[in-house]
Amino acid sequence: MFAAYAAFVLFHLVCFRRLILRTDYILLAIAFAAFALSVGLDLVNPAGINPYLYEDSAKFVGIVSWLGYFFRAGSGALSGAQGSVTRGGALRGASQAV
């Protein structure tokens, strides 16, 4: 299952690389690192630490970073489209805004 997740993520990173590189992708990189840490802690399960605390904390950091990335990318795309609403309510050049 982990290999399927990795293949899915890699496929999307390759397909959308130009779009990702136009954004502030540091939060996306932090999210991937935190998710990888969570998976790594789940697989290794090191002795002497509370596995739930560290694994779930890494997941939380990943989720918040992922949310931050998509919020910033989405708000940036929408701010570029502001002011270009036609009288009928449709966006002019909406495909260029994304």
Coordinates of N, CA, C and O in Angstrom, one line a residue:
M1 N 0.8 -1.2 0.0 CA 0.0 0.0 0.0 C 0.9 1.3 0.0 O 0.5 2.2 -0.7
F2 N 2.0 1.2 0.8 CA 2.8 2.4 0.8 C 3.5 2.6 -0.6 O 3.7 3.8 -1.0
A3 N 3.8 1.6 -1.3 CA 4.3 1.8 -2.7 C 3.3 2.4 -3.6 O 3.6 3.2 -4.4
A4 N 2.0 2.1 -3.4 CA 1.0 2.7 -4.2 C 0.8 4.1 -3.9 O 0.7 5.0 -4.8
Y5 N 0.9 4.5 -2.6 CA 0.9 5.9 -2.2 C 2.0 6.7 -2.8 O 1.9 7.8 -3.4
A6 N 3.2 6.1 -2.7 CA 4.4 6.7 -3.3 C 4.3 6.9 -4.8 O 4.7 8.0 -5.3
A7 N 3.8 5.9 -5.5 CA 3.7 6.0 -6.9 C 2.6 7.1 -7.3 O 2.8 7.9 -8.2
F8 N 1.6 7.2 -6.5 CA 0.5 8.2 -6.8 C 1.1 9.6 -6.6 O 0.8 10.5 -7.4
V9 N 1.8 9.8 -5.5 CA 2.4 11.1 -5.2 C 3.4 11.5 -6.3 O 3.4 12.6 -6.8
L10 N 4.3 10.5 -6.6 CA 5.3 10.8 -7.6 C 4.7 11.1 -9.0 O 5.1 12.1 -9.7
F11 N 3.6 10.4 -9.4 CA 2.9 10.7 -10.6 C 2.4 12.1 -10.6 O 2.5 12.9 -11.6
H12 N 1.8 12.6 -9.5 CA 1.2 13.9 -9.5 C 2.3 15.0 -9.4 O 2.1 16.1 -10.0
L13 N 3.4 14.7 -8.7 CA 4.5 15.7 -8.7 C 5.1 15.9 -10.1 O 5.4 17.0 -10.5
V14 N 5.2 14.8 -10.8 CA 5.7 14.9 -12.2 C 4.7 15.6 -13.1 O 5.1 16.5 -13.9
C15 N 3.5 15.3 -13.0 CA 2.5 15.9 -13.9 C 2.3 17.4 -13.6 O 2.1 18.1 -14.6
F16 N 2.4 17.8 -12.4 CA 2.1 19.2 -12.0 C 3.3 19.9 -11.6 O 3.3 20.9 -10.9
R17 N 4.5 19.5 -12.0 CA 5.8 20.1 -11.6 C 5.9 21.5 -12.0 O 6.3 22.3 -11.2
R18 N 5.4 21.9 -13.2 CA 5.5 23.3 -13.6 C 4.6 24.2 -12.7 O 5.0 25.3 -12.3
L19 N 3.4 23.7 -12.4 CA 2.5 24.5 -11.5 C 3.1 24.6 -10.1 O 3.0 25.6 -9.5
I20 N 3.6 23.5 -9.6 CA 4.2 23.5 -8.2 C 5.4 24.4 -8.1 O 5.5 25.1 -7.1
L21 N 6.2 24.4 -9.1 CA 7.4 25.3 -9.1 C 7.1 26.7 -9.2 O 7.9 27.6 -8.8
R22 N 5.9 27.1 -9.7 CA 5.5 28.5 -9.7 C 4.9 28.9 -8.4 O 4.7 30.1 -8.2
T23 N 4.7 28.0 -7.4 CA 4.2 28.4 -6.1 C 5.3 28.4 -5.1 O 6.4 28.0 -5.4
D24 N 4.9 28.8 -3.9 CA 5.9 28.8 -2.8 C 5.8 27.4 -2.2 O 5.0 27.1 -1.3
Y25 N 6.6 26.5 -2.7 CA 6.5 25.0 -2.4 C 7.2 24.5 -1.2 O 7.2 23.3 -0.9
I26 N 7.7 25.4 -0.4 CA 8.4 25.0 0.8 C 7.5 24.3 1.8 O 7.8 23.3 2.5
L27 N 6.3 24.8 1.9 CA 5.3 24.2 2.8 C 4.9 22.8 2.3 O 4.7 21.9 3.1
L28 N 4.9 22.6 1.0 CA 4.6 21.3 0.5 C 5.7 20.3 0.8 O 5.5 19.2 1.2
A29 N 7.0 20.8 0.7 CA 8.1 20.0 1.1 C 8.1 19.6 2.5 O 8.4 18.5 2.9
I30 N 7.7 20.5 3.4 CA 7.6 20.3 4.8 C 6.6 19.2 5.1 O 6.7 18.3 5.9
A31 N 5.4 19.3 4.4 CA 4.4 18.4 4.5 C 4.8 17.0 4.2 O 4.6 16.0 4.9
F32 N 5.5 16.8 3.0 CA 6.0 15.5 2.6 C 7.0 15.0 3.6 O 7.0 13.8 3.9
A33 N 7.9 15.8 4.1 CA 8.9 15.4 5.1 C 8.2 14.9 6.4 O 8.6 13.8 6.9
A34 N 7.2 15.6 6.8 CA 6.5 15.2 8.0 C 5.7 13.9 7.8 O 5.7 13.0 8.7
F35 N 5.1 13.8 6.7 CA 4.4 12.5 6.4 C 5.3 11.3 6.3 O 5.0 10.2 6.7
A36 N 6.5 11.6 5.7 CA 7.5 10.5 5.6 C 8.0 10.1 7.0 O 8.2 9.0 7.3
L37 N 8.2 11.1 7.9 CA 8.6 10.8 9.2 C 7.5 10.0 10.0 O 7.9 9.1 10.7
S38 N 6.3 10.4 9.7 CA 5.2 9.6 10.4 C 5.2 8.2 9.9 O 5.0 7.2 10.7
V39 N 5.3 8.0 8.6 CA 5.4 6.6 8.1 C 6.6 5.8 8.6 O 6.5 4.7 9.0
G40 N 7.7 6.5 8.6 CA 8.9 5.9 9.1 C 8.8 5.5 10.6 O 9.3 4.4 10.9
L41 N 8.2 6.3 11.4 CA 8.0 6.0 12.8 C 7.1 4.8 12.9 O 7.2 4.0 13.8
D42 N 6.1 4.8 12.0 CA 5.1 3.7 12.1 C 5.8 2.4 11.7 O 5.5 1.3 12.3
L43 N 6.7 2.4 10.8 CA 7.4 1.2 10.3 C 8.4 0.7 11.3 O 8.6 -0.5 11.6
V44 N 9.2 1.6 11.8 CA 10.3 1.3 12.7 C 9.9 1.0 14.1 O 10.4 0.1 14.7
N45 N 9.0 1.9 14.6 CA 8.5 1.8 16.0 C 9.6 1.7 17.0 O 9.8 0.7 17.7
P46 N 10.5 2.8 17.1 CA 11.6 2.7 18.0 C 11.2 2.6 19.5 O 10.2 3.1 19.9
A47 N 12.1 1.9 20.2 CA 11.8 1.6 21.6 C 12.2 2.9 22.4 O 13.1 3.6 22.0
G48 N 11.6 3.1 23.5 CA 11.9 4.2 24.4 C 11.2 5.5 24.1 O 11.4 6.5 24.8
I49 N 10.4 5.6 23.1 CA 9.6 6.8 22.8 C 8.1 6.4 22.8 O 7.8 5.3 22.6
N50 N 7.3 7.4 23.0 CA 5.9 7.2 22.8 C 5.5 7.3 21.4 O 5.5 8.4 20.8
P51 N 5.2 6.1 20.7 CA 5.0 6.1 19.3 C 3.8 6.9 18.9 O 3.8 7.6 17.8
Y52 N 2.8 7.0 19.7 CA 1.6 7.7 19.3 C 1.8 9.2 19.3 O 1.4 9.9 18.4
L53 N 2.6 9.7 20.3 CA 2.8 11.1 20.4 C 3.7 11.6 19.2 O 3.3 12.6 18.5
Y54 N 4.7 11.0 18.9 CA 5.6 11.4 17.8 C 5.0 11.2 16.4 O 5.1 12.0 15.5
E55 N 4.4 10.0 16.2 CA 3.8 9.7 14.9 C 2.7 10.7 14.6 O 2.6 11.2 13.5
D56 N 1.8 10.8 15.6 CA 0.6 11.7 15.4 C 1.0 13.2 15.3 O 0.4 14.0 14.6
S57 N 2.1 13.6 16.0 CA 2.6 14.9 15.9 C 3.1 15.2 14.5 O 2.9 16.3 13.9
A58 N 3.8 14.2 13.9 CA 4.4 14.4 12.6 C 3.2 14.5 11.6 O 3.3 15.3 10.6
K59 N 2.2 13.7 11.8 CA 1.0 13.7 10.9 C 0.3 15.1 11.0 O -0.1 15.7 10.0
F60 N 0.2 15.6 12.2 CA -0.4 16.9 12.4 C 0.4 18.0 11.7 O -0.2 18.9 11.0
V61 N 1.7 18.0 11.8 CA 2.6 19.0 11.2 C 2.4 18.9 9.7 O 2.3 19.8 8.9
G62 N 2.3 17.6 9.2 CA 2.1 17.4 7.7 C 0.8 17.9 7.2 O 0.7 18.6 6.2
I63 N -0.3 17.7 8.0 CA -1.6 18.2 7.6 C -1.7 19.7 7.6 O -2.2 20.3 6.7
V64 N -1.1 20.3 8.6 CA -1.2 21.8 8.7 C -0.3 22.4 7.6 O -0.7 23.4 7.0
S65 N 0.9 21.8 7.3 CA 1.7 22.3 6.3 C 1.0 22.2 4.9 O 1.1 23.1 4.1
W66 N 0.4 21.0 4.7 CA -0.3 20.8 3.5 C -1.4 21.8 3.3 O -1.6 22.3 2.2
L67 N -2.2 22.0 4.4 CA -3.3 23.0 4.3 C -2.7 24.4 4.0 O -3.3 25.1 3.2
G68 N -1.6 24.7 4.6 CA -1.0 26.0 4.4 C -0.6 26.2 3.0 O -0.8 27.3 2.4
Y69 N 0.0 25.2 2.4 CA 0.5 25.2 1.0 C -0.7 25.4 0.1 O -0.7 26.3 -0.8
F70 N -1.8 24.6 0.2 CA -2.9 24.8 -0.7 C -3.7 26.0 -0.5 O -4.3 26.6 -1.4
F71 N -3.7 26.5 0.8 CA -4.4 27.8 1.0 C -3.6 28.9 0.3 O -4.2 29.8 -0.3
R72 N -2.3 28.9 0.4 CA -1.5 30.0 -0.2 C -1.6 29.9 -1.7 O -1.7 30.9 -2.4
A73 N -1.5 28.7 -2.2 CA -1.5 28.5 -3.7 C -2.9 28.9 -4.2 O -3.0 29.5 -5.3
G74 N -3.9 28.5 -3.5 CA -5.3 28.8 -4.0 C -5.6 30.3 -3.9 O -6.2 30.9 -4.8
S75 N -5.2 30.9 -2.8 CA -5.5 32.3 -2.6 C -4.6 33.1 -3.6 O -5.1 34.2 -4.1
G76 N -3.5 32.7 -3.9 CA -2.7 33.3 -5.0 C -3.3 33.2 -6.3 O -3.3 34.2 -7.1
A77 N -3.8 32.1 -6.7 CA -4.5 31.9 -7.9 C -5.8 32.7 -8.0 O -6.1 33.3 -9.1
L78 N -6.5 32.8 -6.9 CA -7.7 33.6 -6.9 C -7.4 35.1 -6.9 O -8.2 35.9 -7.5
S79 N -6.4 35.5 -6.3 CA -6.1 37.0 -6.3 C -5.7 37.4 -7.7 O -5.9 38.6 -8.1
G80 N -5.1 36.5 -8.5 CA -4.8 36.8 -9.8 C -6.0 36.9 -10.7 O -6.0 37.6 -11.7
A81 N -7.1 36.3 -10.3 CA -8.3 36.3 -11.1 C -9.3 37.4 -10.6 O -10.3 37.6 -11.3
Q82 N -9.0 38.1 -9.5 CA -9.9 39.2 -9.1 C -10.0 40.3 -10.1 O -9.0 40.6 -10.7
G83 N -11.1 40.9 -10.2 CA -11.3 42.0 -11.1 C -11.5 41.6 -12.5 O -11.7 42.4 -13.4
S84 N -11.5 40.3 -12.8 CA -11.7 39.9 -14.2 C -13.1 39.1 -14.3 O -13.2 38.3 -15.1
V85 N -14.0 39.5 -13.5 CA -15.4 38.9 -13.6 C -16.2 39.7 -14.6 O -16.2 41.0 -14.5
T86 N -16.8 39.0 -15.5 CA -17.6 39.7 -16.5 C -19.0 40.0 -15.9 O -19.3 39.5 -14.9
R87 N -19.8 40.7 -16.7 CA -21.1 41.0 -16.3 C -22.0 39.8 -16.0 O -22.8 39.8 -15.1
G88 N -21.8 38.8 -16.8 CA -22.6 37.5 -16.6 C -22.1 36.7 -15.4 O -22.8 35.7 -15.1
G89 N -21.0 37.1 -14.8 CA -20.6 36.4 -13.6 C -19.5 35.4 -13.9 O -18.9 34.8 -13.0
A90 N -19.2 35.1 -15.1 CA -18.1 34.2 -15.5 C -16.8 34.9 -15.5 O -16.7 36.0 -15.7
L91 N -15.8 34.1 -15.1 CA -14.4 34.7 -15.1 C -13.9 34.7 -16.5 O -14.0 33.8 -17.3
R92 N -13.3 35.9 -16.9 CA -12.5 35.9 -18.1 C -11.2 35.3 -17.9 O -10.5 35.6 -17.0
G93 N -10.8 34.4 -18.8 CA -9.5 33.8 -18.7 C -9.3 32.9 -17.5 O -8.3 32.9 -16.9
A94 N -10.4 32.3 -17.1 CA -10.3 31.5 -15.8 C -9.3 30.3 -16.0 O -8.7 30.0 -15.0
S95 N -9.1 29.8 -17.1 CA -8.1 28.8 -17.3 C -6.7 29.3 -17.1 O -5.8 28.5 -16.7
Q96 N -6.5 30.6 -17.3 CA -5.2 31.2 -17.1 C -4.9 31.5 -15.6 O -3.8 31.6 -15.2
A97 N -6.0 31.6 -14.8 CA -5.8 31.9 -13.4 C -5.3 30.8 -12.6 O -4.7 31.0 -11.6
V98 N -5.5 29.6 -13.1 CA -5.1 28.4 -12.3 C -3.8 27.9 -12.8 O -3.1 28.0 -13.6

